[in-house]
PDB file of C-alpha atoms in Angstrom:
ATOM      1  CA  MET Q  27     -65.796 -18.476 -77.690  1.00 39.00           C
ATOM      2  CA  ALA Q  28     -62.628 -17.805 -79.614  1.00 39.00           C
ATOM      3  CA  LEU Q  29     -60.939 -20.305 -81.870  1.00 40.00           C
ATOM      4  CA  GLY Q  30     -57.846 -19.176 -83.707  1.00 38.00           C
ATOM      5  CA  GLY Q  31     -58.794 -15.561 -83.075  1.00 35.00           C
ATOM      6  CA  ALA Q  32     -62.288 -15.946 -84.583  1.00 37.00           C
ATOM      7  CA  TYR Q  33     -65.309 -15.709 -82.321  1.00 39.00           C
ATOM      8  CA  LEU Q  34     -67.782 -18.486 -82.989  1.00 43.00           C
ATOM      9  CA  HIS Q  35     -71.473 -17.728 -82.978  1.00 47.00           C
ATOM     10  CA  PRO Q  36     -73.368 -21.014 -83.146  1.00 46.00           C
ATOM     11  CA  ASN Q  37     -75.965 -20.107 -85.758  1.00 43.00           C
ATOM     12  CA  THR Q  38     -74.009 -18.258 -88.433  1.00 42.00           C
ATOM     13  CA  HIS Q  39     -71.575 -20.804 -89.819  1.00 49.00           C
ATOM     14  CA  PHE Q  40     -73.675 -23.579 -91.353  1.00 54.00           C
ATOM     15  CA  VAL Q  41     -73.190 -24.057 -95.063  1.00 50.00           C
ATOM     16  CA  GLY Q  42     -73.829 -26.886 -97.458  1.00 50.00           C
ATOM     17  CA  GLU Q  43     -70.960 -29.232 -98.197  1.00 49.00           C
ATOM     18  CA  PHE Q  44     -69.781 -27.127-101.123  1.00 47.00           C
ATOM     19  CA  GLY Q  45     -70.498 -23.741 -99.547  1.00 51.00           C
ATOM     20  CA  GLU Q  46     -73.996 -23.380-100.986  1.00 48.00           C
ATOM     21  CA  ALA Q  47     -76.926 -21.912 -99.063  1.00 51.00           C
ATOM     22  CA  VAL Q  48     -78.818 -24.335 -96.833  1.00 50.00           C
ATOM     23  CA  GLU Q  49     -82.122 -25.294 -98.435  1.00 50.00           C
ATOM     24  CA  LEU Q  50     -84.658 -28.046 -97.940  1.00 50.00           C
ATOM     25  CA  SER Q  51     -85.226 -30.272-100.939  1.00 50.00           C
ATOM     26  CA  LYS Q  52     -87.999 -32.792-101.510  1.00 48.00           C
ATOM     27  CA  MET Q  53     -87.032 -36.363-100.733  1.00 45.00           C
ATOM     28  CA  LEU Q  54     -87.084 -38.368-103.943  1.00 47.00           C
ATOM     29  CA  CYS Q  55     -88.220 -41.564-102.248  1.00 47.00           C
ATOM     30  CA  HIS Q  56     -91.493 -40.100-100.916  1.00 48.00           C
ATOM     31  CA  ASP Q  57     -94.610 -38.746-102.598  1.00 46.00           C
ATOM     32  CA  THR Q  58     -95.408 -36.161 -99.963  1.00 58.00           C
ATOM     33  CA  GLU Q  59     -94.738 -32.484 -99.515  1.00 70.00           C
ATOM     34  CA  ASP Q  60     -94.148 -33.021 -95.787  1.00 81.00           C
ATOM     35  CA  LEU Q  61     -90.848 -34.941 -95.982  1.00 84.00           C
ATOM     36  CA  ARG Q  62     -87.733 -33.034 -96.971  1.00 85.00           C
ATOM     37  CA  SER Q  63     -83.979 -33.535 -96.749  1.00 84.00           C
ATOM     38  CA  LEU Q  64     -80.974 -31.327 -96.139  1.00 82.00           C
ATOM     39  CA  PRO Q  65     -77.558 -31.718 -97.754  1.00 80.00           C
ATOM     40  CA  LYS Q  66     -74.518 -32.561 -95.674  1.00 83.00           C
ATOM     41  CA  LEU Q  67     -73.995 -29.481 -93.509  1.00 85.00           C
ATOM     42  CA  GLU Q  68     -70.622 -28.205 -92.421  1.00 83.00           C
ATOM     43  CA  TRP Q  69     -69.969 -25.862 -89.508  1.00 83.00           C
ATOM     44  CA  ARG Q  70     -67.096 -23.574 -90.434  1.00 78.00           C
ATOM     45  CA  ALA Q  71     -64.971 -20.821 -88.940  1.00 75.00           C
ATOM     46  CA  GLY Q  72     -62.840 -19.149 -91.556  1.00 72.00           C
ATOM     47  CA  GLY Q  73     -61.515 -21.880 -93.806  1.00 75.00           C
ATOM     48  CA  GLU Q  74     -61.689 -24.604 -91.148  1.00 79.00           C
ATOM     49  CA  VAL Q  75     -64.444 -27.222 -91.005  1.00 82.00           C
ATOM     50  CA  LEU Q  76     -65.192 -27.655 -87.298  1.00 85.00           C
ATOM     51  CA  GLY Q  77     -67.924 -30.249 -87.611  1.00 87.00           C
ATOM     52  CA  TYR Q  78     -70.608 -31.642 -89.870  1.00 88.00           C
ATOM     53  CA  ILE Q  79     -74.130 -33.036 -89.833  1.00 90.00           C
ATOM     54  CA  GLN Q  80     -75.263 -35.690 -92.327  1.00 90.00           C
ATOM     55  CA  GLU Q  81     -78.370 -37.626 -93.333  1.00 89.00           C
ATOM     56  CA  VAL Q  82     -80.901 -35.016 -92.214  1.00 90.00           C
ATOM     57  CA  SER Q  83     -84.562 -35.607 -92.999  1.00 90.00           C
ATOM     58  CA  VAL Q  84     -87.253 -33.133 -92.012  1.00 90.00           C
ATOM     59  CA  ASP Q  85     -90.928 -33.859 -91.393  1.00 91.00           C
ATOM     60  CA  MET Q  86     -92.620 -30.497 -91.960  1.00 89.00           C
ATOM     61  CA  HIS Q  87     -95.985 -31.784 -90.688  1.00 89.00           C
ATOM     62  CA  ARG Q  88     -94.627 -33.040 -87.352  1.00 91.00           C
ATOM     63  CA  LYS Q  89     -92.017 -30.240 -87.123  1.00 92.00           C
ATOM     64  CA  THR Q  90     -89.293 -32.834 -86.493  1.00 92.00           C
ATOM     65  CA  ALA Q  91     -85.837 -33.368 -87.981  1.00 92.00           C
ATOM     66  CA  THR Q  92     -83.963 -36.684 -87.871  1.00 92.00           C
ATOM     67  CA  VAL Q  93     -80.154 -36.683 -87.975  1.00 92.00           C
ATOM     68  CA  GLY Q  94     -78.163 -39.748 -89.049  1.00 91.00           C
ATOM     69  CA  HIS Q  95     -74.688 -38.494 -88.164  1.00 91.00           C
ATOM     70  CA  PHE Q  96     -73.435 -35.576 -86.066  1.00 91.00           C
ATOM     71  CA  ALA Q  97     -69.708 -35.039 -85.574  1.00 91.00           C
ATOM     72  CA  VAL Q  98     -67.023 -32.557 -84.622  1.00 91.00           C
ATOM     73  CA  GLU Q  99     -63.734 -32.883 -86.507  1.00 90.00           C
ATOM     74  CA  LYS Q 100     -61.297 -34.869 -84.367  1.00 89.00           C
ATOM     75  CA  ASN Q 101     -58.813 -31.974 -84.189  1.00 87.00           C
ATOM     76  CA  PHE Q 102     -61.491 -29.928 -82.412  1.00 84.00           C
ATOM     77  CA  SER Q 103     -63.049 -32.555 -80.138  1.00 85.00           C
ATOM     78  CA  GLY Q 104     -63.045 -31.956 -76.400  1.00 85.00           C
ATOM     79  CA  MET Q 105     -63.346 -28.182 -76.806  1.00 84.00           C
ATOM     80  CA  GLY Q 106     -67.091 -27.876 -76.166  1.00 84.00           C
ATOM     81  CA  LEU Q 107     -67.889 -27.250 -79.817  1.00 85.00           C
ATOM     82  CA  ALA Q 108     -70.405 -30.102 -80.206  1.00 88.00           C
ATOM     83  CA  LYS Q 109     -72.906 -28.455 -77.867  1.00 89.00           C
ATOM     84  CA  ARG Q 110     -72.570 -25.105 -79.652  1.00 85.00           C
ATOM     85  CA  MET Q 111     -72.947 -26.841 -83.006  1.00 87.00           C
ATOM     86  CA  ALA Q 112     -76.111 -28.636 -81.833  1.00 89.00           C
ATOM     87  CA  GLN Q 113     -77.562 -25.392 -80.465  1.00 87.00           C
ATOM     88  CA  GLY Q 114     -76.788 -23.519 -83.674  1.00 86.00           C
ATOM     89  CA  PHE Q 115     -78.273 -26.310 -85.784  1.00 88.00           C
ATOM     90  CA  ALA Q 116     -81.451 -26.345 -83.681  1.00 89.00           C
ATOM     91  CA  LYS Q 117     -81.769 -22.561 -83.913  1.00 87.00           C
ATOM     92  CA  MET Q 118     -81.298 -22.643 -87.694  1.00 86.00           C
ATOM     93  CA  LEU Q 119     -83.963 -25.363 -88.069  1.00 89.00           C
ATOM     94  CA  ARG Q 120     -86.398 -23.456 -85.860  1.00 90.00           C
ATOM     95  CA  ASP Q 121     -85.833 -20.027 -87.406  1.00 87.00           C
ATOM     96  CA  ASP Q 122     -85.657 -21.117 -91.051  1.00 84.00           C
ATOM     97  CA  PHE Q 123     -88.050 -24.076 -91.168  1.00 86.00           C
ATOM     98  CA  GLY Q 124     -90.177 -24.066 -87.977  1.00 91.00           C
ATOM     99  CA  ILE Q 125     -88.674 -27.346 -86.687  1.00 91.00           C
ATOM    100  CA  ILE Q 126     -89.044 -27.760 -82.914  1.00 90.00           C
ATOM    101  CA  GLU Q 127     -87.647 -31.241 -82.248  1.00 92.00           C
ATOM    102  CA  ILE Q 128     -84.543 -33.141 -83.355  1.00 92.00           C
ATOM    103  CA  VAL Q 129     -84.204 -36.920 -83.202  1.00 92.00           C
ATOM    104  CA  PHE Q 130     -80.600 -38.117 -83.324  1.00 91.00           C
ATOM    105  CA  ASP Q 131     -80.532 -41.542 -84.963  1.00 89.00           C
ATOM    106  CA  GLU Q 132     -76.741 -41.628 -84.735  1.00 87.00           C
ATOM    107  CA  ARG Q 133     -75.201 -44.385 -86.837  1.00 85.00           C
ATOM    108  CA  SER Q 134     -71.891 -44.302 -84.966  1.00 84.00           C
ATOM    109  CA  ARG Q 135     -71.864 -46.535 -81.884  1.00 83.00           C
ATOM    110  CA  LYS Q 136     -69.011 -44.766 -80.087  1.00 85.00           C
ATOM    111  CA  VAL Q 137     -69.718 -44.414 -76.370  1.00 84.00           C
ATOM    112  CA  GLU Q 138     -68.998 -40.677 -76.588  1.00 88.00           C
ATOM    113  CA  TYR Q 139     -72.297 -40.151 -78.408  1.00 86.00           C
ATOM    114  CA  GLU Q 140     -74.345 -41.625 -75.586  1.00 87.00           C
ATOM    115  CA  VAL Q 141     -72.534 -39.416 -73.071  1.00 88.00           C
ATOM    116  CA  PHE Q 142     -73.034 -36.353 -75.271  1.00 88.00           C
ATOM    117  CA  PHE Q 143     -76.739 -36.887 -75.966  1.00 87.00           C
ATOM    118  CA  GLU Q 144     -77.647 -37.931 -72.423  1.00 88.00           C
ATOM    119  CA  HIS Q 145     -75.454 -35.704 -70.265  1.00 87.00           C
ATOM    120  CA  VAL Q 146     -74.541 -32.673 -72.376  1.00 89.00           C
ATOM    121  CA  LEU Q 147     -77.734 -32.155 -74.390  1.00 88.00           C
ATOM    122  CA  ARG Q 148     -79.947 -33.914 -71.838  1.00 87.00           C
ATOM    123  CA  ALA Q 149     -81.840 -35.554 -74.689  1.00 88.00           C
ATOM    124  CA  GLU Q 150     -84.522 -38.140 -74.035  1.00 88.00           C
ATOM    125  CA  ARG Q 151     -83.560 -41.720 -74.944  1.00 87.00           C
ATOM    126  CA  ILE Q 152     -85.995 -43.479 -77.268  1.00 85.00           C
ATOM    127  CA  ARG Q 153     -85.729 -47.255 -76.898  1.00 81.00           C
ATOM    128  CA  THR Q 154     -85.825 -48.677 -80.414  1.00 75.00           C
ATOM    129  CA  GLY Q 155     -84.080 -52.014 -80.070  1.00 71.00           C
ATOM    130  CA  PRO Q 156     -80.345 -52.546 -80.194  1.00 69.00           C
ATOM    131  CA  ASN Q 157     -79.640 -48.969 -81.291  1.00 73.00           C
ATOM    132  CA  ASP Q 158     -81.414 -46.249 -79.347  1.00 78.00           C
ATOM    133  CA  LYS Q 159     -82.363 -42.839 -80.672  1.00 83.00           C
ATOM    134  CA  TRP Q 160     -82.312 -39.545 -78.784  1.00 83.00           C
ATOM    135  CA  ARG Q 161     -85.114 -36.952 -78.814  1.00 85.00           C
ATOM    136  CA  TRP Q 162     -84.064 -33.360 -78.139  1.00 84.00           C
ATOM    137  CA  VAL Q 163     -86.132 -30.195 -77.947  1.00 82.00           C
ATOM    138  CA  TRP Q 164     -83.820 -27.191 -77.830  1.00 74.00           C
ATOM    139  CA  ARG Q 165     -84.769 -24.219 -75.714  1.00 70.00           C
ATOM    140  CA  GLU Q 166     -82.949 -20.954 -76.279  1.00 62.00           C
ATOM    141  CA  ARG Q 167     -81.609 -19.448 -73.066  1.00 57.00           C
TER     142      ARG Q 167
END
């Protein structure tokens, strides 16, 4: 996929919010080695931020990551970038940390998220009360 002349490969453009390398850090609120967190991640092409992922916690024992917010910048919405961003994020988690499942606990209640998780990613809905979560196991094609 080309965007502004740059070809986007889904797994090579994740950086921390300030351009630092992506690393897991221990969660300060837990006394276990199994729970970790990631900084806000940005998906970039050149100097442009295409999207970002926030509030990521990782359970190393269960091999599961939970995401609190997943978004494509509004200038780039509707271009199919969200699916590529999700695939790249899943591949990075699997390759770098052994994570096999992502649970989207999206804090935004926009209807577009439900459509994206259910129809684009084909994630499984987890009924949790008024705000559902979405379980997704990415399979590389």
